[in-house]
Amino acid sequence: MEVVHLKDGYIKLGQALKAANLVESGADAKAVIQEGLVMVNGEVDTRRGKKLVEGDIVEYNGETVKIEA
């Protein structure tokens, strides 16, 4: 499980995918999120700007990312 550490209390979903090296660019993040391929806390979320906070779990392409402070 990959871990992404917060700097400002939250991170946006697209930024978290990039920070965890699950996508190469913001455009790639936008595409996979809008296609419904990303799950946040067990549910599909299509909002690239969704604010993730400590404890959130992101799943994409068989990989899991945990958001920590």
mmCIF file of N, CA and C in Angstrom:
data_model
loop_
_atom_site.group_PDB
_atom_site.id
_atom_site.type_symbol
_atom_site.label_atom_id
_atom_site.label_comp_id
_atom_site.label_asym_id
_atom_site.label_seq_id
_atom_site.Cartn_x
_atom_site.Cartn_y
_atom_site.Cartn_z
ATOM 1 N N MET A 1 0.845 -1.188 0.000
ATOM 2 C CA MET A 1 0.000 0.000 0.000
ATOM 3 C C MET A 1 0.885 1.244 0.000
ATOM 4 N N GLU A 2 0.624 2.104 -0.942
ATOM 5 C CA GLU A 2 1.332 3.383 -1.047
ATOM 6 C C GLU A 2 0.751 4.347 -0.013
ATOM 7 N N VAL A 3 1.586 5.249 0.495
ATOM 8 C CA VAL A 3 1.122 6.260 1.449
ATOM 9 C C VAL A 3 1.433 7.642 0.882
ATOM 10 N N VAL A 4 0.429 8.533 0.922
ATOM 11 C CA VAL A 4 0.618 9.921 0.516
ATOM 12 C C VAL A 4 0.450 10.774 1.764
ATOM 13 N N HIS A 5 1.444 11.612 2.032
ATOM 14 C CA HIS A 5 1.405 12.464 3.226
ATOM 15 C C HIS A 5 0.854 13.841 2.889
ATOM 16 N N LEU A 6 -0.008 14.337 3.749
ATOM 17 C CA LEU A 6 -0.632 15.644 3.560
ATOM 18 C C LEU A 6 0.313 16.761 3.965
ATOM 19 N N LYS A 7 0.191 17.900 3.280
ATOM 20 C CA LYS A 7 0.952 19.086 3.643
ATOM 21 C C LYS A 7 0.041 20.164 4.218
ATOM 22 N N ASP A 8 -1.173 20.268 3.693
ATOM 23 C CA ASP A 8 -2.073 21.368 4.061
ATOM 24 C C ASP A 8 -3.396 20.903 4.651
ATOM 25 N N GLY A 9 -3.453 19.692 5.194
ATOM 26 C CA GLY A 9 -4.696 19.213 5.771
ATOM 27 C C GLY A 9 -5.555 18.431 4.803
ATOM 28 N N TYR A 10 -5.318 18.599 3.488
ATOM 29 C CA TYR A 10 -6.035 17.816 2.473
ATOM 30 C C TYR A 10 -5.216 17.799 1.187
ATOM 31 N N ILE A 11 -5.563 16.864 0.316
ATOM 32 C CA ILE A 11 -4.980 16.809 -1.022
ATOM 33 C C ILE A 11 -6.116 16.448 -1.971
ATOM 34 N N LYS A 12 -6.090 17.015 -3.160
ATOM 35 C CA LYS A 12 -7.134 16.712 -4.135
ATOM 36 C C LYS A 12 -6.867 15.343 -4.765
ATOM 37 N N LEU A 13 -7.935 14.692 -5.180
ATOM 38 C CA LEU A 13 -7.857 13.335 -5.702
ATOM 39 C C LEU A 13 -6.863 13.218 -6.857
ATOM 40 N N GLY A 14 -6.941 14.115 -7.812
ATOM 41 C CA GLY A 14 -6.018 14.068 -8.951
ATOM 42 C C GLY A 14 -4.570 14.201 -8.517
ATOM 43 N N GLN A 15 -4.321 15.082 -7.562
ATOM 44 C CA GLN A 15 -2.964 15.288 -7.053
ATOM 45 C C GLN A 15 -2.469 14.046 -6.313
ATOM 46 N N ALA A 16 -3.364 13.381 -5.593
ATOM 47 C CA ALA A 16 -2.983 12.180 -4.853
ATOM 48 C C ALA A 16 -2.565 11.064 -5.812
ATOM 49 N N LEU A 17 -3.277 10.911 -6.921
ATOM 50 C CA LEU A 17 -2.912 9.890 -7.901
ATOM 51 C C LEU A 17 -1.523 10.159 -8.469
ATOM 52 N N LYS A 18 -1.236 11.433 -8.736
ATOM 53 C CA LYS A 18 0.094 11.799 -9.240
ATOM 54 C C LYS A 18 1.157 11.582 -8.171
ATOM 55 N N ALA A 19 0.876 11.990 -6.934
ATOM 56 C CA ALA A 19 1.843 11.868 -5.845
ATOM 57 C C ALA A 19 2.202 10.406 -5.582
ATOM 58 N N ALA A 20 1.248 9.512 -5.797
ATOM 59 C CA ALA A 20 1.480 8.084 -5.575
ATOM 60 C C ALA A 20 2.052 7.399 -6.818
ATOM 61 N N ASN A 21 2.324 8.184 -7.856
ATOM 62 C CA ASN A 21 2.871 7.660 -9.113
ATOM 63 C C ASN A 21 1.960 6.627 -9.780
ATOM 64 N N LEU A 22 0.656 6.812 -9.627
ATOM 65 C CA LEU A 22 -0.301 5.917 -10.278
ATOM 66 C C LEU A 22 -0.668 6.409 -11.672
ATOM 67 N N VAL A 23 -0.429 7.693 -11.925
ATOM 68 C CA VAL A 23 -0.625 8.283 -13.248
ATOM 69 C C VAL A 23 0.571 9.174 -13.543
ATOM 70 N N GLU A 24 0.790 9.463 -14.820
ATOM 71 C CA GLU A 24 1.954 10.257 -15.196
ATOM 72 C C GLU A 24 1.702 11.757 -15.184
ATOM 73 N N SER A 25 0.440 12.156 -15.363
ATOM 74 C CA SER A 25 0.158 13.588 -15.475
ATOM 75 C C SER A 25 -1.222 13.914 -14.933
ATOM 76 N N GLY A 26 -1.466 15.197 -14.781
ATOM 77 C CA GLY A 26 -2.776 15.649 -14.354
ATOM 78 C C GLY A 26 -3.851 15.280 -15.364
ATOM 79 N N ALA A 27 -3.490 15.301 -16.648
ATOM 80 C CA ALA A 27 -4.447 14.935 -17.694
ATOM 81 C C ALA A 27 -4.827 13.460 -17.572
ATOM 82 N N ASP A 28 -3.840 12.620 -17.274
ATOM 83 C CA ASP A 28 -4.121 11.197 -17.081
ATOM 84 C C ASP A 28 -5.024 10.997 -15.868
ATOM 85 N N ALA A 29 -4.745 11.727 -14.796
ATOM 86 C CA ALA A 29 -5.564 11.633 -13.579
ATOM 87 C C ALA A 29 -7.003 12.015 -13.899
ATOM 88 N N LYS A 30 -7.175 13.123 -14.605
ATOM 89 C CA LYS A 30 -8.515 13.590 -14.967
ATOM 90 C C LYS A 30 -9.262 12.518 -15.759
ATOM 91 N N ALA A 31 -8.578 11.910 -16.705
ATOM 92 C CA ALA A 31 -9.222 10.915 -17.568
ATOM 93 C C ALA A 31 -9.687 9.697 -16.769
ATOM 94 N N VAL A 32 -8.807 9.133 -15.944
ATOM 95 C CA VAL A 32 -9.194 7.905 -15.233
ATOM 96 C C VAL A 32 -10.253 8.183 -14.174
ATOM 97 N N ILE A 33 -10.222 9.375 -13.585
ATOM 98 C CA ILE A 33 -11.238 9.741 -12.590
ATOM 99 C C ILE A 33 -12.595 9.897 -13.274
ATOM 100 N N GLN A 34 -12.626 10.624 -14.387
ATOM 101 C CA GLN A 34 -13.889 10.853 -15.091
ATOM 102 C C GLN A 34 -14.465 9.567 -15.680
ATOM 103 N N GLU A 35 -13.602 8.598 -15.981
ATOM 104 C CA GLU A 35 -14.070 7.321 -16.513
ATOM 105 C C GLU A 35 -14.620 6.412 -15.420
ATOM 106 N N GLY A 36 -14.540 6.856 -14.164
ATOM 107 C CA GLY A 36 -15.076 6.069 -13.058
ATOM 108 C C GLY A 36 -14.178 4.922 -12.635
ATOM 109 N N LEU A 37 -12.891 5.045 -12.879
ATOM 110 C CA LEU A 37 -11.951 3.971 -12.566
ATOM 111 C C LEU A 37 -11.313 4.106 -11.184
ATOM 112 N N VAL A 38 -11.620 5.198 -10.477
ATOM 113 C CA VAL A 38 -10.996 5.463 -9.185
ATOM 114 C C VAL A 38 -12.044 5.370 -8.075
ATOM 115 N N MET A 39 -11.667 4.670 -6.997
ATOM 116 C CA MET A 39 -12.559 4.551 -5.847
ATOM 117 C C MET A 39 -11.958 5.267 -4.644
ATOM 118 N N VAL A 40 -12.819 5.970 -3.917
ATOM 119 C CA VAL A 40 -12.413 6.627 -2.675
ATOM 120 C C VAL A 40 -13.261 6.031 -1.561
ATOM 121 N N ASN A 41 -12.600 5.452 -0.583
ATOM 122 C CA ASN A 41 -13.284 4.814 0.548
ATOM 123 C C ASN A 41 -14.349 3.818 0.085
ATOM 124 N N GLY A 42 -14.002 3.045 -0.963
ATOM 125 C CA GLY A 42 -14.874 1.978 -1.420
ATOM 126 C C GLY A 42 -15.966 2.369 -2.395
ATOM 127 N N GLU A 43 -16.014 3.649 -2.782
ATOM 128 C CA GLU A 43 -17.036 4.106 -3.721
ATOM 129 C C GLU A 43 -16.406 4.856 -4.881
ATOM 130 N N VAL A 44 -16.931 4.649 -6.090
ATOM 131 C CA VAL A 44 -16.435 5.368 -7.263
ATOM 132 C C VAL A 44 -16.660 6.857 -7.065
ATOM 133 N N ASP A 45 -15.624 7.652 -7.355
ATOM 134 C CA ASP A 45 -15.740 9.112 -7.251
ATOM 135 C C ASP A 45 -15.198 9.718 -8.535
ATOM 136 N N THR A 46 -16.000 10.537 -9.192
ATOM 137 C CA THR A 46 -15.603 11.117 -10.475
ATOM 138 C C THR A 46 -15.214 12.595 -10.355
ATOM 139 N N ARG A 47 -14.945 13.043 -9.134
ATOM 140 C CA ARG A 47 -14.567 14.440 -8.919
ATOM 141 C C ARG A 47 -13.055 14.551 -8.725
ATOM 142 N N ARG A 48 -12.383 15.108 -9.734
ATOM 143 C CA ARG A 48 -10.928 15.257 -9.659
ATOM 144 C C ARG A 48 -10.519 16.144 -8.492
ATOM 145 N N GLY A 49 -11.349 17.135 -8.157
ATOM 146 C CA GLY A 49 -11.044 18.070 -7.083
ATOM 147 C C GLY A 49 -11.498 17.606 -5.710
ATOM 148 N N LYS A 50 -11.983 16.378 -5.586
ATOM 149 C CA LYS A 50 -12.424 15.845 -4.296
ATOM 150 C C LYS A 50 -11.295 15.987 -3.288
ATOM 151 N N LYS A 51 -11.596 16.592 -2.149
ATOM 152 C CA LYS A 51 -10.584 16.800 -1.117
ATOM 153 C C LYS A 51 -10.460 15.545 -0.260
ATOM 154 N N LEU A 52 -9.262 14.995 -0.223
ATOM 155 C CA LEU A 52 -8.978 13.823 0.583
ATOM 156 C C LEU A 52 -8.310 14.258 1.881
ATOM 157 N N VAL A 53 -8.675 13.617 2.961
ATOM 158 C CA VAL A 53 -8.109 13.947 4.274
ATOM 159 C C VAL A 53 -7.500 12.690 4.884
ATOM 160 N N GLU A 54 -6.858 12.856 6.026
ATOM 161 C CA GLU A 54 -6.206 11.741 6.696
ATOM 162 C C GLU A 54 -7.179 10.581 6.894
ATOM 163 N N GLY A 55 -6.715 9.381 6.555
ATOM 164 C CA GLY A 55 -7.533 8.187 6.723
ATOM 165 C C GLY A 55 -8.259 7.734 5.467
ATOM 166 N N ASP A 56 -8.349 8.613 4.463
ATOM 167 C CA ASP A 56 -9.017 8.226 3.217
ATOM 168 C C ASP A 56 -8.192 7.170 2.481
ATOM 169 N N ILE A 57 -8.890 6.284 1.782
ATOM 170 C CA ILE A 57 -8.259 5.223 1.002
ATOM 171 C C ILE A 57 -8.668 5.390 -0.459
ATOM 172 N N VAL A 58 -7.678 5.428 -1.348
ATOM 173 C CA VAL A 58 -7.918 5.572 -2.782
ATOM 174 C C VAL A 58 -7.480 4.280 -3.464
ATOM 175 N N GLU A 59 -8.308 3.785 -4.372
ATOM 176 C CA GLU A 59 -7.973 2.574 -5.115
ATOM 177 C C GLU A 59 -8.056 2.855 -6.608
ATOM 178 N N TYR A 60 -7.028 2.407 -7.334
ATOM 179 C CA TYR A 60 -7.004 2.569 -8.787
ATOM 180 C C TYR A 60 -6.090 1.510 -9.393
ATOM 181 N N ASN A 61 -6.581 0.833 -10.397
ATOM 182 C CA ASN A 61 -5.772 -0.102 -11.177
ATOM 183 C C ASN A 61 -5.093 -1.162 -10.299
ATOM 184 N N GLY A 62 -5.800 -1.655 -9.304
ATOM 185 C CA GLY A 62 -5.265 -2.685 -8.438
ATOM 186 C C GLY A 62 -4.337 -2.184 -7.335
ATOM 187 N N GLU A 63 -4.121 -0.875 -7.287
ATOM 188 C CA GLU A 63 -3.241 -0.271 -6.282
ATOM 189 C C GLU A 63 -4.081 0.449 -5.239
ATOM 190 N N THR A 64 -3.579 0.472 -4.005
ATOM 191 C CA THR A 64 -4.273 1.146 -2.913
ATOM 192 C C THR A 64 -3.354 2.218 -2.330
ATOM 193 N N VAL A 65 -3.939 3.386 -2.075
ATOM 194 C CA VAL A 65 -3.193 4.510 -1.513
ATOM 195 C C VAL A 65 -3.894 4.971 -0.252
ATOM 196 N N LYS A 66 -3.131 5.131 0.821
ATOM 197 C CA LYS A 66 -3.687 5.646 2.084
ATOM 198 C C LYS A 66 -3.200 7.072 2.278
ATOM 199 N N ILE A 67 -4.128 7.941 2.680
ATOM 200 C CA ILE A 67 -3.789 9.344 2.941
ATOM 201 C C ILE A 67 -3.471 9.497 4.429
ATOM 202 N N GLU A 68 -2.267 10.021 4.719
ATOM 203 C CA GLU A 68 -1.848 10.225 6.101
ATOM 204 C C GLU A 68 -1.366 11.651 6.288
ATOM 205 N N ALA A 69 -1.395 12.086 7.553
ATOM 206 C CA ALA A 69 -0.942 13.443 7.902
ATOM 207 C C ALA A 69 0.566 13.547 7.778
#
